[in-house]
Short mmCIF file of C-alpha atoms and ligand atoms in Angstrom, two decimals:
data_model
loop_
_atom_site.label_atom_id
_atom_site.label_comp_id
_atom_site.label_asym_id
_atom_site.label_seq_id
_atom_site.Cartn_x
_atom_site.Cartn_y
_atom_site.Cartn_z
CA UNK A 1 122.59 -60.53 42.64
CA UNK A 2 121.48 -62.87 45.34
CA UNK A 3 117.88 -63.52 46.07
CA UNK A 4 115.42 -61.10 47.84
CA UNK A 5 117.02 -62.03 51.18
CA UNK A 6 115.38 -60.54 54.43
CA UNK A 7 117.65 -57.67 54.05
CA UNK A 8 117.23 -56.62 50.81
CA UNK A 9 113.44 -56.61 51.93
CA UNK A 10 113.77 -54.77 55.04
CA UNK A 11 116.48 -51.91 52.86
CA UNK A 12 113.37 -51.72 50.43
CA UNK A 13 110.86 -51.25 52.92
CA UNK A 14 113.38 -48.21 54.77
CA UNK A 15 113.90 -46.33 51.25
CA UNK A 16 110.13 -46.11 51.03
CA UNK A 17 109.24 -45.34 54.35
CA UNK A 18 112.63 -43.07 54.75
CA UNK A 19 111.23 -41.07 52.09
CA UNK A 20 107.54 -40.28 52.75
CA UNK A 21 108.08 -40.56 56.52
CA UNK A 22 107.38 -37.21 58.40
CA UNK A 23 111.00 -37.19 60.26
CA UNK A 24 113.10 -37.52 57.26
CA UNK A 25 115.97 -35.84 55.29
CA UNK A 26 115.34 -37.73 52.14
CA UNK A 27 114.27 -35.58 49.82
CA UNK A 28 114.47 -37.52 46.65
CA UNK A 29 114.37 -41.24 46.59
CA UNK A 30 114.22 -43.66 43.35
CA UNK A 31 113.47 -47.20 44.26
CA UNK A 32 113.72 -49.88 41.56
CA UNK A 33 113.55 -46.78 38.69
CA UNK A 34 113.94 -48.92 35.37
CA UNK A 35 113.36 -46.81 31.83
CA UNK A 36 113.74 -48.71 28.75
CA UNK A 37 113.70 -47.38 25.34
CA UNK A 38 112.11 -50.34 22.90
CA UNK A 39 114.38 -53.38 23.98
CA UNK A 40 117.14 -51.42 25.54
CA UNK A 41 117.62 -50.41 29.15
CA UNK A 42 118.55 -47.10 29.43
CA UNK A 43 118.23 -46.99 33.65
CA UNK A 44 118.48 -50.14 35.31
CA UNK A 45 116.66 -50.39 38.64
CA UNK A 46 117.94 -47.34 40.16
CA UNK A 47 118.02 -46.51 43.96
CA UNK A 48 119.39 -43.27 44.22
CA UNK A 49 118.96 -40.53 47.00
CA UNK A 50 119.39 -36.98 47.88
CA UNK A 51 119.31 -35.31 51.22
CA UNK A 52 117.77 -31.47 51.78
CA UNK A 53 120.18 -29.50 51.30
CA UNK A 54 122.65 -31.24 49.69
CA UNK A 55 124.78 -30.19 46.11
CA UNK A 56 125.21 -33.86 44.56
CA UNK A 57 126.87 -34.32 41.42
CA UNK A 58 126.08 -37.04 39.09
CA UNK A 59 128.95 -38.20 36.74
CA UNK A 60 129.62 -41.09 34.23
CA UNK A 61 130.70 -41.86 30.94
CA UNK A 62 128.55 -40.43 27.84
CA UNK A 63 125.33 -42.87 26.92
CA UNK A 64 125.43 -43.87 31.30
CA UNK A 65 121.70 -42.58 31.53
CA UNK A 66 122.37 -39.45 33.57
CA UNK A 67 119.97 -37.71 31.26
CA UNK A 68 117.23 -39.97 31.40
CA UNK A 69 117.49 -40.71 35.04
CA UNK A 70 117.19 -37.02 35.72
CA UNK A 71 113.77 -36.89 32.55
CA UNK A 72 112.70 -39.55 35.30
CA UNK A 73 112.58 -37.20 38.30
CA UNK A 74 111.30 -34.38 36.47
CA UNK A 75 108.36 -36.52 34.98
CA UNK A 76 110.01 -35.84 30.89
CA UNK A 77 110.01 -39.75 30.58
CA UNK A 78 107.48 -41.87 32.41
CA UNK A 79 109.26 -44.89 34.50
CA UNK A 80 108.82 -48.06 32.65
CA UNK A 81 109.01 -49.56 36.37
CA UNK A 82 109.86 -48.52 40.47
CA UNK A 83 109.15 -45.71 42.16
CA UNK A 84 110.13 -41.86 42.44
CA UNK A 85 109.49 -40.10 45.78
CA UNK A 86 109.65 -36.40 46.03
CA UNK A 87 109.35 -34.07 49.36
CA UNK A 88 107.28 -37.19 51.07
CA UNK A 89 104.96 -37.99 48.45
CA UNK A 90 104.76 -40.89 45.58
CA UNK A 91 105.26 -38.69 42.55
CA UNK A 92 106.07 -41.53 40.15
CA UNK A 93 102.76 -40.88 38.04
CA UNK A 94 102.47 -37.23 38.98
CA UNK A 95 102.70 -34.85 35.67
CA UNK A 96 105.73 -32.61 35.17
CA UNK A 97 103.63 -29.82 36.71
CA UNK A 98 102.66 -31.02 39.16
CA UNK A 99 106.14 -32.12 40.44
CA UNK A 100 106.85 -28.39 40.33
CA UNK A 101 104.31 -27.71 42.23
CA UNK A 102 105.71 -29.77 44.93
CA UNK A 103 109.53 -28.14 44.41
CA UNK A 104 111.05 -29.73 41.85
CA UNK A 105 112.70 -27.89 39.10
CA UNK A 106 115.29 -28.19 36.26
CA UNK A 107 117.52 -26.88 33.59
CA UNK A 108 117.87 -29.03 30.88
CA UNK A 109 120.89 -30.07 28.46
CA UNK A 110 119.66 -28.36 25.73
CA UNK A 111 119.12 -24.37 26.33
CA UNK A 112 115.37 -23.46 26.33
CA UNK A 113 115.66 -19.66 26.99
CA UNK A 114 112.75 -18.45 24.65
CA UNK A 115 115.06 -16.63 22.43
CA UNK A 116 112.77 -14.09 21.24
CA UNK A 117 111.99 -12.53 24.26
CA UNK A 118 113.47 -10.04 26.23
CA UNK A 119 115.83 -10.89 29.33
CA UNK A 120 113.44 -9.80 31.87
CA UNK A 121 109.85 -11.26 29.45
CA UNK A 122 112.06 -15.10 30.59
CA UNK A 123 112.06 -14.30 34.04
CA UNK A 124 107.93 -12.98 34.11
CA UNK A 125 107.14 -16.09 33.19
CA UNK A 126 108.51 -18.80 35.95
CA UNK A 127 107.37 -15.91 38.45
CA UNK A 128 103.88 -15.69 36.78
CA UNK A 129 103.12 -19.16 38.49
CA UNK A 130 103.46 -17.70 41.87
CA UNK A 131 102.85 -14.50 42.09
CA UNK A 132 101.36 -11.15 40.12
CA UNK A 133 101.32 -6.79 40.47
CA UNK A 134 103.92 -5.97 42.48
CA UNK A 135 104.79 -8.97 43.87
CA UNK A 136 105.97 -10.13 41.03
CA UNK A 137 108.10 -6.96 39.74
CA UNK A 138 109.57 -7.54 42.98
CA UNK A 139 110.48 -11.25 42.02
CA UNK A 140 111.71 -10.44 38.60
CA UNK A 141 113.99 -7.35 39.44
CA UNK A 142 115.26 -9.62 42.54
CA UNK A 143 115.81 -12.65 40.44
CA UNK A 144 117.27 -9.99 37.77
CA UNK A 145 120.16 -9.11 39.97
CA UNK A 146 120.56 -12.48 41.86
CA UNK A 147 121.04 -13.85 37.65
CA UNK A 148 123.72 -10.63 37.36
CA UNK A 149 121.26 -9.83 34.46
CA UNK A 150 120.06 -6.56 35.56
CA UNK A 151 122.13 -4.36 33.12
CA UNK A 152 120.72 -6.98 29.97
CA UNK A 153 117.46 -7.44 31.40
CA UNK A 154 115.83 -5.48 28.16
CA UNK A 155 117.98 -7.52 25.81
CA UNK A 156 116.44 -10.36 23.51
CA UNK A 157 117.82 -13.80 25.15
CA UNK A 158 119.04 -15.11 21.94
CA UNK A 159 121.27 -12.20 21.82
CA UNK A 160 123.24 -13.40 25.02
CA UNK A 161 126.51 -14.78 25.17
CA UNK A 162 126.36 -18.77 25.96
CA UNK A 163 127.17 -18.51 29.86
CA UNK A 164 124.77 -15.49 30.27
CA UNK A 165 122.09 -17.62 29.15
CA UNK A 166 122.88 -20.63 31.39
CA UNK A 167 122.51 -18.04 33.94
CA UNK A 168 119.25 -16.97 32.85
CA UNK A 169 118.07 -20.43 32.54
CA UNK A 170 119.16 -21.06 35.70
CA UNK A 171 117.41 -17.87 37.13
CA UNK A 172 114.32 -19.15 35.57
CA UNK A 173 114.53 -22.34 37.45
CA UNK A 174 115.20 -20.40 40.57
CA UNK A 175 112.68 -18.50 40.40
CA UNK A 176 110.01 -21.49 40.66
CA UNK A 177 111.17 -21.65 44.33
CA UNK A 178 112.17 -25.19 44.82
CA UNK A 179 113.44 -27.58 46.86
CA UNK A 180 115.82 -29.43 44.37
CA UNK A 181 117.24 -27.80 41.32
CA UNK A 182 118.46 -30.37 38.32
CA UNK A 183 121.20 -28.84 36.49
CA UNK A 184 122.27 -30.99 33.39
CA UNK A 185 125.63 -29.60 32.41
CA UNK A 186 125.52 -26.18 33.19
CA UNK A 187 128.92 -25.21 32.33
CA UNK A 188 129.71 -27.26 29.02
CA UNK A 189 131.12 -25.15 26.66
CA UNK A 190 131.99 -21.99 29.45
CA UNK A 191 135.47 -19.81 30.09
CA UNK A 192 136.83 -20.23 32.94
CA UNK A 193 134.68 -16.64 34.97
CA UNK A 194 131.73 -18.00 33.63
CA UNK A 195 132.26 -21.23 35.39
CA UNK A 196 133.44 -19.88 38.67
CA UNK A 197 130.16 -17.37 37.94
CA UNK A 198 127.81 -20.62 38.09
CA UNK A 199 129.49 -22.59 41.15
CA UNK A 200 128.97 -19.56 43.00
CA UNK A 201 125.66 -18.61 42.05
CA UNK A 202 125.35 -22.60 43.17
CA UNK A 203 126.37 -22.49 46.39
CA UNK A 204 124.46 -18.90 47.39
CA UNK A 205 121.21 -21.01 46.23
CA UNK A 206 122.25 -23.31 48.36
CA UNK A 207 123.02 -21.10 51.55
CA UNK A 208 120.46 -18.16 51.43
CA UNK A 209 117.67 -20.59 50.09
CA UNK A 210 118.53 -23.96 51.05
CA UNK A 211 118.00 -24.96 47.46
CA UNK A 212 119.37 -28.90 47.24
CA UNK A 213 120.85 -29.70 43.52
CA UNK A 214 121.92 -32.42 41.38
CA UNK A 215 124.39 -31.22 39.13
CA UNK A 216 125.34 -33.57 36.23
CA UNK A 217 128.99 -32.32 35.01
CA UNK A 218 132.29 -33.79 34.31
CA UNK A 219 134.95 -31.45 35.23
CA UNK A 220 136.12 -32.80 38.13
CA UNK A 221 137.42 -29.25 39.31
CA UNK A 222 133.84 -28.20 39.19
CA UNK A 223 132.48 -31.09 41.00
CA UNK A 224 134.75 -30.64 43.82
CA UNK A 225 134.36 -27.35 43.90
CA UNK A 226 130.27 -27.53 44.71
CA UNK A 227 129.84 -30.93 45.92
CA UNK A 228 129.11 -32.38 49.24
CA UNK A 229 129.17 -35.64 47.38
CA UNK A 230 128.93 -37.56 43.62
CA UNK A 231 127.44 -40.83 42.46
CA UNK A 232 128.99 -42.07 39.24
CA UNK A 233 126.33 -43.64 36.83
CA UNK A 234 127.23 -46.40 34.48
CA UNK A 235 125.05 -48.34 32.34
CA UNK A 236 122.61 -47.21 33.66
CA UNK A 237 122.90 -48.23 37.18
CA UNK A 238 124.98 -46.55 40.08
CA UNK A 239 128.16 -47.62 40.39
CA UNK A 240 129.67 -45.39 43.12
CA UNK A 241 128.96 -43.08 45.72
CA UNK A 242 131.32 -40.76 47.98
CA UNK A 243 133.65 -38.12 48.36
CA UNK A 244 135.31 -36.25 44.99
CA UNK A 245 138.19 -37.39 46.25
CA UNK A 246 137.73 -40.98 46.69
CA UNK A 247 135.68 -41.18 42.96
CA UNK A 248 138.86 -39.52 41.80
CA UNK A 249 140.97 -41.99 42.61
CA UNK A 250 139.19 -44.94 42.29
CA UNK A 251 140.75 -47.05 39.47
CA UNK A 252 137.67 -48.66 38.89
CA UNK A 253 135.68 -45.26 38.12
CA UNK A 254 139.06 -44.47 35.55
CA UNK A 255 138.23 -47.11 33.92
CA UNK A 256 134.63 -46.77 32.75
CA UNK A 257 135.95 -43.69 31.45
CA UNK A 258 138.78 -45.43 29.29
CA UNK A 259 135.85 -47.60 27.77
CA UNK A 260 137.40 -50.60 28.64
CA UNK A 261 135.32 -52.10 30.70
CA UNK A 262 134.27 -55.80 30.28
CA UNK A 263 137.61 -55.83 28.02
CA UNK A 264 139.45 -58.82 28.23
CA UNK A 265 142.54 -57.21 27.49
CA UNK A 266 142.23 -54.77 30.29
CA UNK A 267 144.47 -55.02 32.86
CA UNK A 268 141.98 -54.08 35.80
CA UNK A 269 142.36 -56.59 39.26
P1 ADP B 1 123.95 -39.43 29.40
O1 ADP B 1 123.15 -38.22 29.72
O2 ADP B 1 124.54 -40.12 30.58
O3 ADP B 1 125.01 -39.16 28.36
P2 ADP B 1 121.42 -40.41 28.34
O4 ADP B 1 120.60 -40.55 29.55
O5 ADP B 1 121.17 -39.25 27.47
O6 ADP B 1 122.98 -40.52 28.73
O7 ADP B 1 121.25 -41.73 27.45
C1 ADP B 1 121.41 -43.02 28.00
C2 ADP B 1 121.18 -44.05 26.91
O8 ADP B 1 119.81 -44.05 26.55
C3 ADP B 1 121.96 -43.77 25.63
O9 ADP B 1 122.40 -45.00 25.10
C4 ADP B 1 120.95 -43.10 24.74
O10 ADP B 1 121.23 -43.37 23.38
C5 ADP B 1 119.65 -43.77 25.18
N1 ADP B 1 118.51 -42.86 25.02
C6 ADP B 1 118.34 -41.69 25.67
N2 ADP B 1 117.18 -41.11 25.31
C7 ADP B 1 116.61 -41.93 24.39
C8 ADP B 1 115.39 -41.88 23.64
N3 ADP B 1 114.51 -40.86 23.79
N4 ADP B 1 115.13 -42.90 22.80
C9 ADP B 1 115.99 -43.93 22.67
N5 ADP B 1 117.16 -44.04 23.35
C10 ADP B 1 117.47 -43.06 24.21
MG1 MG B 2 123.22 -36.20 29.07
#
């Protein structure tokens, strides 16, 4: 990297001011995120952004930080350095709550339905934040048949099939009414329905309630099936941005999936 030329300054200066300015699109904006775990660098200066509205997908190889850059966001890791802007406001030392509070929201890797409680008992509790009475029945039986959970909605959660329960999770996220919904691999491990089930339940989030997502996934079917665009992580750092298409077929992008990069032996121009 060159210097801090006037550019790079004046790029800087737009990222910040693009994303807390009142006439903006940007809804998220990272500027300079760094997280390191003891001595190793697990994201590396990140400047990623997401419009309103948008479905993003983030892809990369396994270990690229797509994990920990979306812990970032959420406030699950604190940045070791930069800058996380959310909705117009600095919410880089914000807690997790009160990120929420401003519309953030997210289903993690690892399930966290609460396992002994009932379908419906999952989805009280997101709505319990917001609402209560009747109001909030109203939330829960709506969110109940938005989930497709209705007919279950007495049944323990640990008693649901693997793709019912991303659904519920999912519902649960929903439910906290935000602006951008973090998905991290919501279909690993799903048939075929149950995938098709989540990109739709996706994009009617994104139509009826102008919900914005980043959905980490590598199915590539899936990813072009929701997403207006994808940024490929690696090492921590972006490395591309764009169409499905054009990540598809970039041989670049193939090849920090073959592992070979920085190989001497590969064959890459
Ligand atoms: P991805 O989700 O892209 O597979 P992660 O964000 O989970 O990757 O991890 C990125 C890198 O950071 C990996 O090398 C991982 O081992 C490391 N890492 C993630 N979380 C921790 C942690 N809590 N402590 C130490 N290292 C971590
Ligand atoms: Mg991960």
């Amino acid at each position: 990297m060159s210097e801090s030329t006037g550019q790079d300054v004046n790029v800087r200066t737009t990222a910040a001011q693009r994303a807390t300015g009142t006439n903006t699109d940007t809804l998220l904006q990272t500027d300079g995120l760094v997280k390191q775990f003891g001595g190793f660098t697990a994201t590396d200066a990140v400047d990623f952004s997401v419009e309103a509205g948008e479905i993003r997908c983030l892809i990369g190889p396994n270990g690229a930080g797509k994990s920990t850059l979306m812990k970032l966001v959420t406030g699950q890791h604190a940045a070791t350095a930069g800058s996380i802007y959310f909705n117009g406001f600095d919410v880089t030392d914000d807690a997790p709550n009160e990120r929420i509070d401003r519309g953030l929201s997210m289903k993690f890797q690892v399930p966290s339905v609460f396992e002994d409680l009932t379908v419906r008992e999952n989805l009280r509790l997101p709505n319990q934040r917001l609402a209560d009475g009747d109001e909030r029945r109203r939330r829960v039986d709506e969110a109940l048949a938005a989930a497709d959970l209705a007919d279950v909605e007495d049944t323990r959660a640990g008693d649901l099939s693997h793709g019912r329960q991303q659904q519920l999770e999912i519902g649960m996220a929903a439910s906290l009414d935000p602006d951008l919904l973090l998905l991290d691999e919501p279909v690993a491990g799903l048939s075929v329905d149950e995938r098709a089930a989540i990109a739709d339940r996706i994009r009617t989030l994104n139509e009826e309630r102008d919900v914005a997502f980043v959905v980490i996934e590598h199915d590539t079917e899936f990813v072009a099936e929701i997403a207006d665009r994808v940024t490929v992580l690696h090492q921590g750092d972006i490395f591309r941005e764009g169409p499905i298409e054009e990540i598809e077929d970039d041989p670049e992008v193939q090849r920090i999936y073959l592992g070979t990069d920085g190989d001497a032996e590969g064959d890459a121009r």
